[in-house]
Amino acid sequence: MALKKAAKKTSAAAVPPQLLWKRDGADFLVTNDFGHYSWLKKKDFDSLLACKVGESHPLFAALSAKGFVRDRLDFDGLAAKWRKKNAYLNTGPGLHILVLTLRCNHKCLYCQAAAGGAAAKDTDMTPATARKCVDFAFNSSNPGITIEFQGGEPLLNWPALTAAVKHARARAKTAGKELKLALVSNFSLMTEEKARFLMENEVSVCTSLDGPADLHNKNRCFSGGNSHAVTLKWLKYFQKKNEAQADGYRVFKPSALLTVSRYSLSRHKEIIDEYVAAGLEDIFIRPLAPIGYARNLWGSIGYEAKDFAAFYLKSLAYILKLNRSGVVIREKMAAMMLDKIVNSRDPGYLDARCPCGAAIGQIAYNYNGDLYTCDEGRMVGWEGDDVFKVGSVFKDSYAKVMASAPTRACVVSSNLEAQPDCARCVYKPYCGVCPVYNYEVQGSLWGDMSSSDRCGLFKGIFGALFALLKKPGNEATLKKWVDK
Amino acid sequence: MSKTAKKEGGLVLDAAVYSGEALRLAAFVFSDKAEITLKQGKGVFEVYFEGAGPEFSPGDYLNEALNQQCRLDLAGKNSKAAGMIATRALLSAAGNAGKKA
């Protein structure tokens, strides 16, 4: 172990090692790039800043183990921790989103995709294009890839879905890569036959559940029937199949996503209760983003960051209360952030990486084979601005896409070391910025974090998590969320 | 002490605080909202706004100029660390990490 020995007497001229901090009432939260954190009283914080935390100081052992004491830096250990936390810097795009069609049979209030009507087949991916997209995904330098089928409603283009699944499974046998397949669907077109094909090919399924029937159906308009009822029916179907399992293949537990609209803000308990009643153990509380089509409806369904933060805090408190009474449920975004904070692990949350996952962590494949940095970038393209288009599966090589101008621009602009505010923010070791959001909301890839609602929202979430971690009872419960 | 003064139809900014690059980058951000022209004087930049709609405010431009200047200043300090991270990420994604150029 390369250990810098403690000096007998700390030099008054010395400065503490890299340190990020934030005052919270009477206490100070300090973090560093290795991902360590500590809560300090003011006098201890002052001592740390003045390099007066010597061997006799009661916090010496704890702070030096975390890399906060210049005279006691375990370089090997700290470097290993940094590498583990930033392991994604050594791999290429793992998530490959195939947009099988822009058609959808729902008209969700917050849809970012400006989906086309169910009859407009000119925005369907052909099976040949789907196979070409799969081939492109297998060029990734990442040893494990996830191909996620999205839309519109991907079940509206069953021929392309089956073609892509079969081709991907065949390619995986010879490519030496770990392959995961995932479907994001509203389930309205699910049948026993389709479900069987998905399970036999080990395709995991994820749907949207916005809460109780009236709220879900208000957000997710479906002229073909009751969206909520259909969603619950198939959630239960896949849960039963998961519990029973099958010979020869794994059946995954289904999952659901919550999108919070203005109508959701006063109903956190009902929404969480709905998830628990549906047998779901994760709830992913996602805010709306004023990107794509949703931007045009922001006045009627949007809200300020502080409104979402209040909703989120109430939701977390309620989930912890349920946990204490034995109910198993966790909030997914909190779990992913906690995985970074507590375990120094990359949970694969591409929105909170430095640099962000645009192109280097994920690629969105449009129905016609055009490639975008991410699904949000594709939505900007659908509005007529192809600034986030990185190529085409028909024209461009994988290497060319990774070296394209949008890829490089997104990497450089989402690097927190080069972002004012972020570079000094106490949450930097766990956070990330989104160039697409910045571009859509503030007009530049870099954005201005001091006036960014997304930044405010993330700060609210981190603030809540650290406040909860400060209390021993909560800390134990929260750590259980990520102890696997 | 920086100098920021109003001039008819525009602003006068202290060149010791704002670089021309930061002012041009900020102007680009608002290129769909106003026509912004820069003139360099002795120790100052003169910034003029034309064709601006009601949603444009010179104050927003100033905030963005400050943001861009902070970013450029930070890049000067952190460019080594930032460059290493960005290079590693791009080379790994391309499958070239560890290979000699």
Short mmCIF file of N, CA, C and O in Angstrom, two decimals, chain B residues 26-100:
data_model
loop_
_atom_site.label_atom_id
_atom_site.label_comp_id
_atom_site.label_asym_id
_atom_site.label_seq_id
_atom_site.Cartn_x
_atom_site.Cartn_y
_atom_site.Cartn_z
N ALA B 26 -21.61 33.59 -25.51
CA ALA B 26 -22.90 33.98 -24.93
C ALA B 26 -23.83 34.50 -26.02
O ALA B 26 -25.03 34.24 -26.01
N ALA B 27 -23.27 35.23 -26.98
CA ALA B 27 -24.08 35.76 -28.08
C ALA B 27 -24.68 34.61 -28.89
O ALA B 27 -25.84 34.68 -29.33
N PHE B 28 -23.91 33.55 -29.05
CA PHE B 28 -24.41 32.40 -29.82
C PHE B 28 -25.62 31.78 -29.15
O PHE B 28 -26.58 31.36 -29.82
N VAL B 29 -25.57 31.72 -27.81
CA VAL B 29 -26.69 31.12 -27.07
C VAL B 29 -28.00 31.85 -27.37
O VAL B 29 -29.07 31.26 -27.42
N PHE B 30 -27.89 33.16 -27.60
CA PHE B 30 -29.11 33.96 -27.83
C PHE B 30 -29.31 34.29 -29.32
O PHE B 30 -30.05 35.21 -29.66
N SER B 31 -28.63 33.55 -30.18
CA SER B 31 -28.67 33.88 -31.61
C SER B 31 -30.07 33.76 -32.22
O SER B 31 -30.35 34.36 -33.25
N ASP B 32 -30.96 32.99 -31.58
CA ASP B 32 -32.32 32.89 -32.10
C ASP B 32 -33.26 33.91 -31.46
O ASP B 32 -34.44 33.95 -31.75
N LYS B 33 -32.73 34.74 -30.58
CA LYS B 33 -33.59 35.70 -29.89
C LYS B 33 -33.25 37.16 -30.18
O LYS B 33 -34.08 38.04 -30.05
N ALA B 34 -32.00 37.41 -30.58
CA ALA B 34 -31.60 38.80 -30.86
C ALA B 34 -30.34 38.78 -31.71
O ALA B 34 -29.57 37.81 -31.70
N GLU B 35 -30.14 39.88 -32.44
CA GLU B 35 -28.89 40.03 -33.18
C GLU B 35 -27.92 40.79 -32.28
O GLU B 35 -28.17 41.95 -31.91
N ILE B 36 -26.86 40.12 -31.91
CA ILE B 36 -25.93 40.70 -30.94
C ILE B 36 -24.60 40.99 -31.63
O ILE B 36 -24.01 40.10 -32.25
N THR B 37 -24.16 42.23 -31.54
CA THR B 37 -22.86 42.58 -32.15
C THR B 37 -21.91 43.09 -31.08
O THR B 37 -22.33 43.73 -30.10
N LEU B 38 -20.64 42.77 -31.27
CA LEU B 38 -19.59 43.16 -30.31
C LEU B 38 -18.63 44.12 -30.99
O LEU B 38 -18.26 43.94 -32.15
N LYS B 39 -18.20 45.13 -30.22
CA LYS B 39 -17.14 46.02 -30.70
C LYS B 39 -16.12 46.13 -29.59
O LYS B 39 -16.47 46.32 -28.42
N GLN B 40 -14.85 46.02 -29.94
CA GLN B 40 -13.81 46.12 -28.91
C GLN B 40 -13.29 47.54 -28.86
O GLN B 40 -12.88 48.11 -29.88
N GLY B 41 -13.30 48.12 -27.68
CA GLY B 41 -12.73 49.45 -27.47
C GLY B 41 -11.50 49.34 -26.60
O GLY B 41 -10.98 48.24 -26.36
N LYS B 42 -11.06 50.44 -26.06
CA LYS B 42 -9.86 50.41 -25.22
C LYS B 42 -10.24 49.91 -23.82
O LYS B 42 -10.88 50.62 -23.05
N GLY B 43 -9.88 48.68 -23.54
CA GLY B 43 -10.17 48.10 -22.22
C GLY B 43 -11.62 47.73 -22.01
O GLY B 43 -12.02 47.37 -20.91
N VAL B 44 -12.41 47.83 -23.05
CA VAL B 44 -13.84 47.50 -22.92
C VAL B 44 -14.34 46.77 -24.16
O VAL B 44 -13.70 46.79 -25.21
N PHE B 45 -15.50 46.14 -23.99
CA PHE B 45 -16.26 45.63 -25.14
C PHE B 45 -17.60 46.35 -25.16
O PHE B 45 -18.24 46.52 -24.10
N GLU B 46 -18.02 46.75 -26.32
CA GLU B 46 -19.36 47.32 -26.46
C GLU B 46 -20.25 46.24 -27.09
O GLU B 46 -19.87 45.63 -28.09
N VAL B 47 -21.38 46.00 -26.46
CA VAL B 47 -22.30 44.96 -26.93
C VAL B 47 -23.62 45.62 -27.33
O VAL B 47 -24.20 46.38 -26.53
N TYR B 48 -24.07 45.37 -28.54
CA TYR B 48 -25.31 45.97 -29.03
C TYR B 48 -26.33 44.88 -29.35
O TYR B 48 -25.98 43.82 -29.87
N PHE B 49 -27.58 45.17 -29.02
CA PHE B 49 -28.67 44.21 -29.25
C PHE B 49 -29.66 44.81 -30.25
O PHE B 49 -30.14 45.93 -30.05
N GLU B 50 -29.96 44.06 -31.29
CA GLU B 50 -30.95 44.53 -32.27
C GLU B 50 -31.96 43.42 -32.55
O GLU B 50 -31.64 42.24 -32.44
N GLY B 51 -33.13 43.83 -32.91
CA GLY B 51 -34.17 42.88 -33.29
C GLY B 51 -34.60 41.95 -32.18
O GLY B 51 -35.07 40.83 -32.44
N ALA B 52 -34.41 42.37 -30.94
CA ALA B 52 -34.73 41.49 -29.81
C ALA B 52 -36.23 41.47 -29.56
O ALA B 52 -36.89 42.51 -29.59
N GLY B 53 -36.77 40.27 -29.30
CA GLY B 53 -38.18 40.13 -28.96
C GLY B 53 -38.40 40.39 -27.48
O GLY B 53 -37.44 40.60 -26.73
N PRO B 54 -39.66 40.34 -27.05
CA PRO B 54 -39.96 40.63 -25.63
C PRO B 54 -39.37 39.59 -24.67
O PRO B 54 -39.20 39.87 -23.49
N GLU B 55 -39.07 38.38 -25.19
CA GLU B 55 -38.55 37.34 -24.29
C GLU B 55 -37.06 37.49 -24.03
O GLU B 55 -36.49 36.77 -23.21
N PHE B 56 -36.43 38.44 -24.72
CA PHE B 56 -34.98 38.64 -24.54
C PHE B 56 -34.71 39.76 -23.55
O PHE B 56 -35.32 40.83 -23.62
N SER B 57 -33.77 39.49 -22.66
CA SER B 57 -33.36 40.53 -21.72
C SER B 57 -31.84 40.64 -21.74
O SER B 57 -31.15 39.62 -21.66
N PRO B 58 -31.29 41.85 -21.84
CA PRO B 58 -29.82 42.01 -21.80
C PRO B 58 -29.22 41.41 -20.53
O PRO B 58 -28.08 40.95 -20.54
N GLY B 59 -30.02 41.40 -19.45
CA GLY B 59 -29.53 40.81 -18.21
C GLY B 59 -29.26 39.32 -18.36
O GLY B 59 -28.29 38.78 -17.81
N ASP B 60 -30.12 38.65 -19.12
CA ASP B 60 -29.90 37.22 -19.38
C ASP B 60 -28.60 37.02 -20.15
O ASP B 60 -27.85 36.07 -19.92
N TYR B 61 -28.36 37.93 -21.10
CA TYR B 61 -27.11 37.84 -21.87
C TYR B 61 -25.91 38.01 -20.93
O TYR B 61 -24.91 37.28 -21.03
N LEU B 62 -26.02 38.98 -20.02
CA LEU B 62 -24.90 39.21 -19.09
C LEU B 62 -24.66 37.99 -18.20
O LEU B 62 -23.51 37.62 -17.94
N ASN B 63 -25.74 37.38 -17.73
CA ASN B 63 -25.58 36.16 -16.91
C ASN B 63 -24.87 35.08 -17.70
O ASN B 63 -23.98 34.39 -17.19
N GLU B 64 -25.28 34.91 -18.96
CA GLU B 64 -24.67 33.87 -19.79
C GLU B 64 -23.21 34.20 -20.07
O GLU B 64 -22.35 33.31 -20.08
N ALA B 65 -22.91 35.49 -20.28
CA ALA B 65 -21.51 35.89 -20.53
C ALA B 65 -20.65 35.57 -19.31
O ALA B 65 -19.52 35.07 -19.43
N LEU B 66 -21.21 35.81 -18.14
CA LEU B 66 -20.46 35.50 -16.91
C LEU B 66 -20.27 33.99 -16.77
O LEU B 66 -19.19 33.52 -16.39
N ASN B 67 -21.33 33.26 -17.09
CA ASN B 67 -21.25 31.79 -17.04
C ASN B 67 -20.16 31.29 -17.99
O ASN B 67 -19.33 30.46 -17.61
N GLN B 68 -20.13 31.82 -19.19
CA GLN B 68 -19.12 31.39 -20.17
C GLN B 68 -17.72 31.78 -19.72
O GLN B 68 -16.76 31.03 -19.90
N GLN B 69 -17.60 32.97 -19.11
CA GLN B 69 -16.28 33.41 -18.66
C GLN B 69 -15.78 32.52 -17.52
O GLN B 69 -14.61 32.13 -17.48
N CYS B 70 -16.69 32.19 -16.59
CA CYS B 70 -16.32 31.28 -15.49
C CYS B 70 -15.88 29.93 -16.05
O CYS B 70 -14.93 29.32 -15.57
N ARG B 71 -16.59 29.47 -17.07
CA ARG B 71 -16.26 28.18 -17.69
C ARG B 71 -14.88 28.22 -18.32
O ARG B 71 -14.09 27.28 -18.16
N LEU B 72 -14.59 29.30 -19.01
CA LEU B 72 -13.28 29.42 -19.65
C LEU B 72 -12.17 29.51 -18.59
O LEU B 72 -11.10 28.91 -18.74
N ASP B 73 -12.44 30.28 -17.53
CA ASP B 73 -11.44 30.39 -16.46
C ASP B 73 -11.19 29.03 -15.81
O ASP B 73 -10.06 28.65 -15.53
N LEU B 74 -12.29 28.30 -15.58
CA LEU B 74 -12.18 26.97 -14.96
C LEU B 74 -11.42 26.02 -15.88
O LEU B 74 -10.59 25.22 -15.42
N ALA B 75 -11.69 26.12 -17.17
CA ALA B 75 -11.01 25.24 -18.14
C ALA B 75 -9.50 25.46 -18.06
O ALA B 75 -8.72 24.52 -18.19
N GLY B 76 -9.11 26.72 -17.82
CA GLY B 76 -7.68 27.01 -17.70
C GLY B 76 -7.06 26.30 -16.51
O GLY B 76 -5.92 25.84 -16.56
N LYS B 77 -7.84 26.15 -15.44
CA LYS B 77 -7.32 25.51 -14.22
C LYS B 77 -7.44 24.00 -14.26
O LYS B 77 -6.58 23.28 -13.77
N ASN B 78 -8.55 23.51 -14.78
CA ASN B 78 -8.86 22.07 -14.69
C ASN B 78 -8.64 21.32 -16.00
O ASN B 78 -9.04 20.17 -16.11
N SER B 79 -8.05 21.96 -16.98
CA SER B 79 -8.04 21.35 -18.31
C SER B 79 -7.31 20.01 -18.33
O SER B 79 -7.67 19.10 -19.08
N LYS B 80 -6.30 19.84 -17.47
CA LYS B 80 -5.55 18.59 -17.48
C LYS B 80 -6.44 17.42 -17.01
O LYS B 80 -6.56 16.40 -17.69
N ALA B 81 -7.08 17.61 -15.85
CA ALA B 81 -7.96 16.55 -15.33
C ALA B 81 -9.13 16.33 -16.26
O ALA B 81 -9.49 15.19 -16.59
N ALA B 82 -9.74 17.42 -16.72
CA ALA B 82 -10.90 17.30 -17.61
C ALA B 82 -10.51 16.60 -18.90
O ALA B 82 -11.25 15.74 -19.40
N GLY B 83 -9.35 16.94 -19.42
CA GLY B 83 -8.89 16.33 -20.67
C GLY B 83 -8.63 14.85 -20.52
O GLY B 83 -8.95 14.05 -21.41
N MET B 84 -8.06 14.45 -19.39
CA MET B 84 -7.78 13.03 -19.17
C MET B 84 -9.08 12.22 -19.10
O MET B 84 -9.19 11.13 -19.67
N ILE B 85 -10.06 12.76 -18.40
CA ILE B 85 -11.34 12.05 -18.27
C ILE B 85 -12.03 11.93 -19.63
O ILE B 85 -12.49 10.86 -20.02
N ALA B 86 -12.08 13.04 -20.35
CA ALA B 86 -12.76 13.03 -21.66
C ALA B 86 -12.04 12.10 -22.64
O ALA B 86 -12.69 11.33 -23.37
N THR B 87 -10.72 12.14 -22.62
CA THR B 87 -9.95 11.30 -23.54
C THR B 87 -10.16 9.82 -23.23
O THR B 87 -10.39 9.00 -24.12
N ARG B 88 -10.11 9.50 -21.95
CA ARG B 88 -10.31 8.11 -21.54
C ARG B 88 -11.70 7.63 -21.97
O ARG B 88 -11.86 6.52 -22.49
N ALA B 89 -12.70 8.45 -21.73
CA ALA B 89 -14.08 8.06 -22.07
C ALA B 89 -14.23 7.84 -23.57
O ALA B 89 -14.81 6.85 -24.01
N LEU B 90 -13.67 8.74 -24.36
CA LEU B 90 -13.83 8.64 -25.81
C LEU B 90 -13.04 7.46 -26.39
O LEU B 90 -13.54 6.73 -27.25
N LEU B 91 -11.82 7.27 -25.90
CA LEU B 91 -11.01 6.17 -26.42
C LEU B 91 -11.61 4.82 -26.04
O LEU B 91 -11.63 3.88 -26.84
N SER B 92 -12.08 4.71 -24.81
CA SER B 92 -12.70 3.45 -24.38
C SER B 92 -13.93 3.14 -25.22
O SER B 92 -14.15 2.00 -25.63
N ALA B 93 -14.74 4.17 -25.44
CA ALA B 93 -15.96 3.96 -26.23
C ALA B 93 -15.62 3.53 -27.64
O ALA B 93 -16.30 2.70 -28.24
N ALA B 94 -14.54 4.07 -28.17
CA ALA B 94 -14.15 3.72 -29.53
C ALA B 94 -13.43 2.38 -29.59
O ALA B 94 -13.18 1.84 -30.67
N GLY B 95 -13.10 1.84 -28.41
CA GLY B 95 -12.40 0.56 -28.37
C GLY B 95 -10.91 0.71 -28.54
O GLY B 95 -10.21 -0.27 -28.83
N ASN B 96 -10.40 1.93 -28.34
CA ASN B 96 -8.97 2.18 -28.55
C ASN B 96 -8.20 2.41 -27.27
O ASN B 96 -7.03 2.77 -27.32
N ALA B 97 -8.85 2.25 -26.10
CA ALA B 97 -8.16 2.55 -24.85
C ALA B 97 -6.95 1.65 -24.70
O ALA B 97 -7.01 0.44 -24.90
N GLY B 98 -5.84 2.22 -24.36
CA GLY B 98 -4.64 1.44 -24.13
C GLY B 98 -3.80 1.23 -25.38
O GLY B 98 -2.66 0.83 -25.32
N LYS B 99 -4.40 1.53 -26.56
CA LYS B 99 -3.64 1.37 -27.80
C LYS B 99 -2.84 2.63 -28.07
O LYS B 99 -3.28 3.74 -27.76
N LYS B 100 -1.68 2.45 -28.67
CA LYS B 100 -0.86 3.61 -29.02
C LYS B 100 -1.48 4.32 -30.21
O LYS B 100 -2.00 3.70 -31.12
#
